Amino acid sequence: MNFQRPRGTRDLTPDRSSLWRHLRSTFERVGDRYAYVQVDTPVFERTGLFSRSVGEDTDVVSKEMYSFLDRKGRELSLRPEGTAPVVRMVLENGLLGPGGILRLSYLGPMFRYDRPQAGRYRQFSQFGVEAFGSTAPALDAEVIGIFVDTLRELGLKKPVVELGSVGDDCCRPDYLEKVLRPALQDLGDQLCATCRDRAASNPMRVFDCKIASCQEALQSAPRPLHSLCGDCASHQEELESLLEKMGIDYHRNHSLVRGLDYYTRTVFEVHDSSLGAQSALGGGGRYDRLVEQLGGAPTPAVGFSSGMDRLELLLQELNRENPPAPRSGAYLVLLCPRGEATAERYARMLRDLFPVEIDWTARGMKAQLKTANAREARFALILGEDELEKKVLTVKDLDSGEQVTLAEEDLMDFLRTVVDSRNEEQKQD
């Protein structure tokens, strides 16, 4: 039988694993610097968690969720996003203590039934952060800073933040009922059928429409940024001032509303122009009502998420333009079967310095050295009958081609000196 992966999914093959690990470790390292603690939640939750938090009328809930009944008839869904599960976890485990800010990060697979395209899959991976406990614009700036710092460390030179606001319970109801809905009614048939439905059920979502005729018609529609109350406007101005002081490029996006119902005040996306029309790398915002909506005490919060699959595509493009990473690690070329125990002993000793792979295939030296080069190992460690008898190991530098034979007691010092010298060169570069 010829099985293939389901449409909208992909395999993590060995040629992609090092780049994927680099992406994960960079996010985790930046999160650690900001004192965010990593958590994890189940890949499926009660469907009601998402319909109540994300919103019944959003595309995520109405069109894109993978939902099913378990054997006892309970309705469950594969998680389409990370914020609602993290809030559920925080409440269920009593993590909101008195005072202070709770800083959490997460990384894992999400699921949405959507049309597959470059960097977008039905099973995709996201990383993100959630911070609970403060209404300060400085916390919004901190969260945006984590995202931008991660992108910069991955090699992006000029990520740009698209920044907007959707108001709060003070100004948004009047904006929706007295300003936006009447304006959309006046546009009438100039809008597509989906936008006309949204105008009745979730009017701000019309700004997400990608149909050219709708975008043209909506040019005259009043934006939420124009109807903010004093507190929301002050929050926005202070956040912009903080981003300027942090050296983060941003510009106001009057049409940005994001696609989920739980947002209040700040919404943002981060873009990179090298991706063309599909330039968004992720985004987030403030959700000061969600904890209360899910049964907790009123608790302000803010967060972001980013799709790792699209970032991986971007990193692949960057790697094509940049010099390849230097070789690392060692490949132990074993040329005599009775040397297996000795080879394993050498490998265990040297793995304190770098990764070591042993060739157990009993092939000739030429074939094993070819594999060592294909693995991009820095050193080939050759153990044949002669080396075994003399209790030595031949070390070949696959960068320079130089070769030296060393006694066991000199091996670690020699390789450590070479590795330290290479690390110092990389620091200077």
Tab-separated table of C-alpha atoms in Angstrom, residues 71 86 92 127 150 173 211 253 259 280 283 375 399:
chain	number	residue	atom	x	y	z
A	71	ARG	CA	-16.635	7.738	22.640
A	86	VAL	CA	-3.125	28.639	28.116
A	92	GLU	CA	-7.553	25.254	36.219
A	127	PHE	CA	5.417	29.645	19.380
A	150	THR	CA	13.563	36.615	18.261
A	173	PRO	CA	-19.841	49.348	21.680
A	211	ILE	CA	-11.540	40.870	-2.004
A	253	ASN	CA	-2.452	50.283	10.662
A	259	GLY	CA	-9.351	37.658	13.502
A	280	ALA	CA	2.951	38.552	8.170
A	283	GLY	CA	0.933	38.874	15.757
A	375	ARG	CA	27.254	14.905	7.371
A	399	ASP	CA	38.136	21.627	6.717
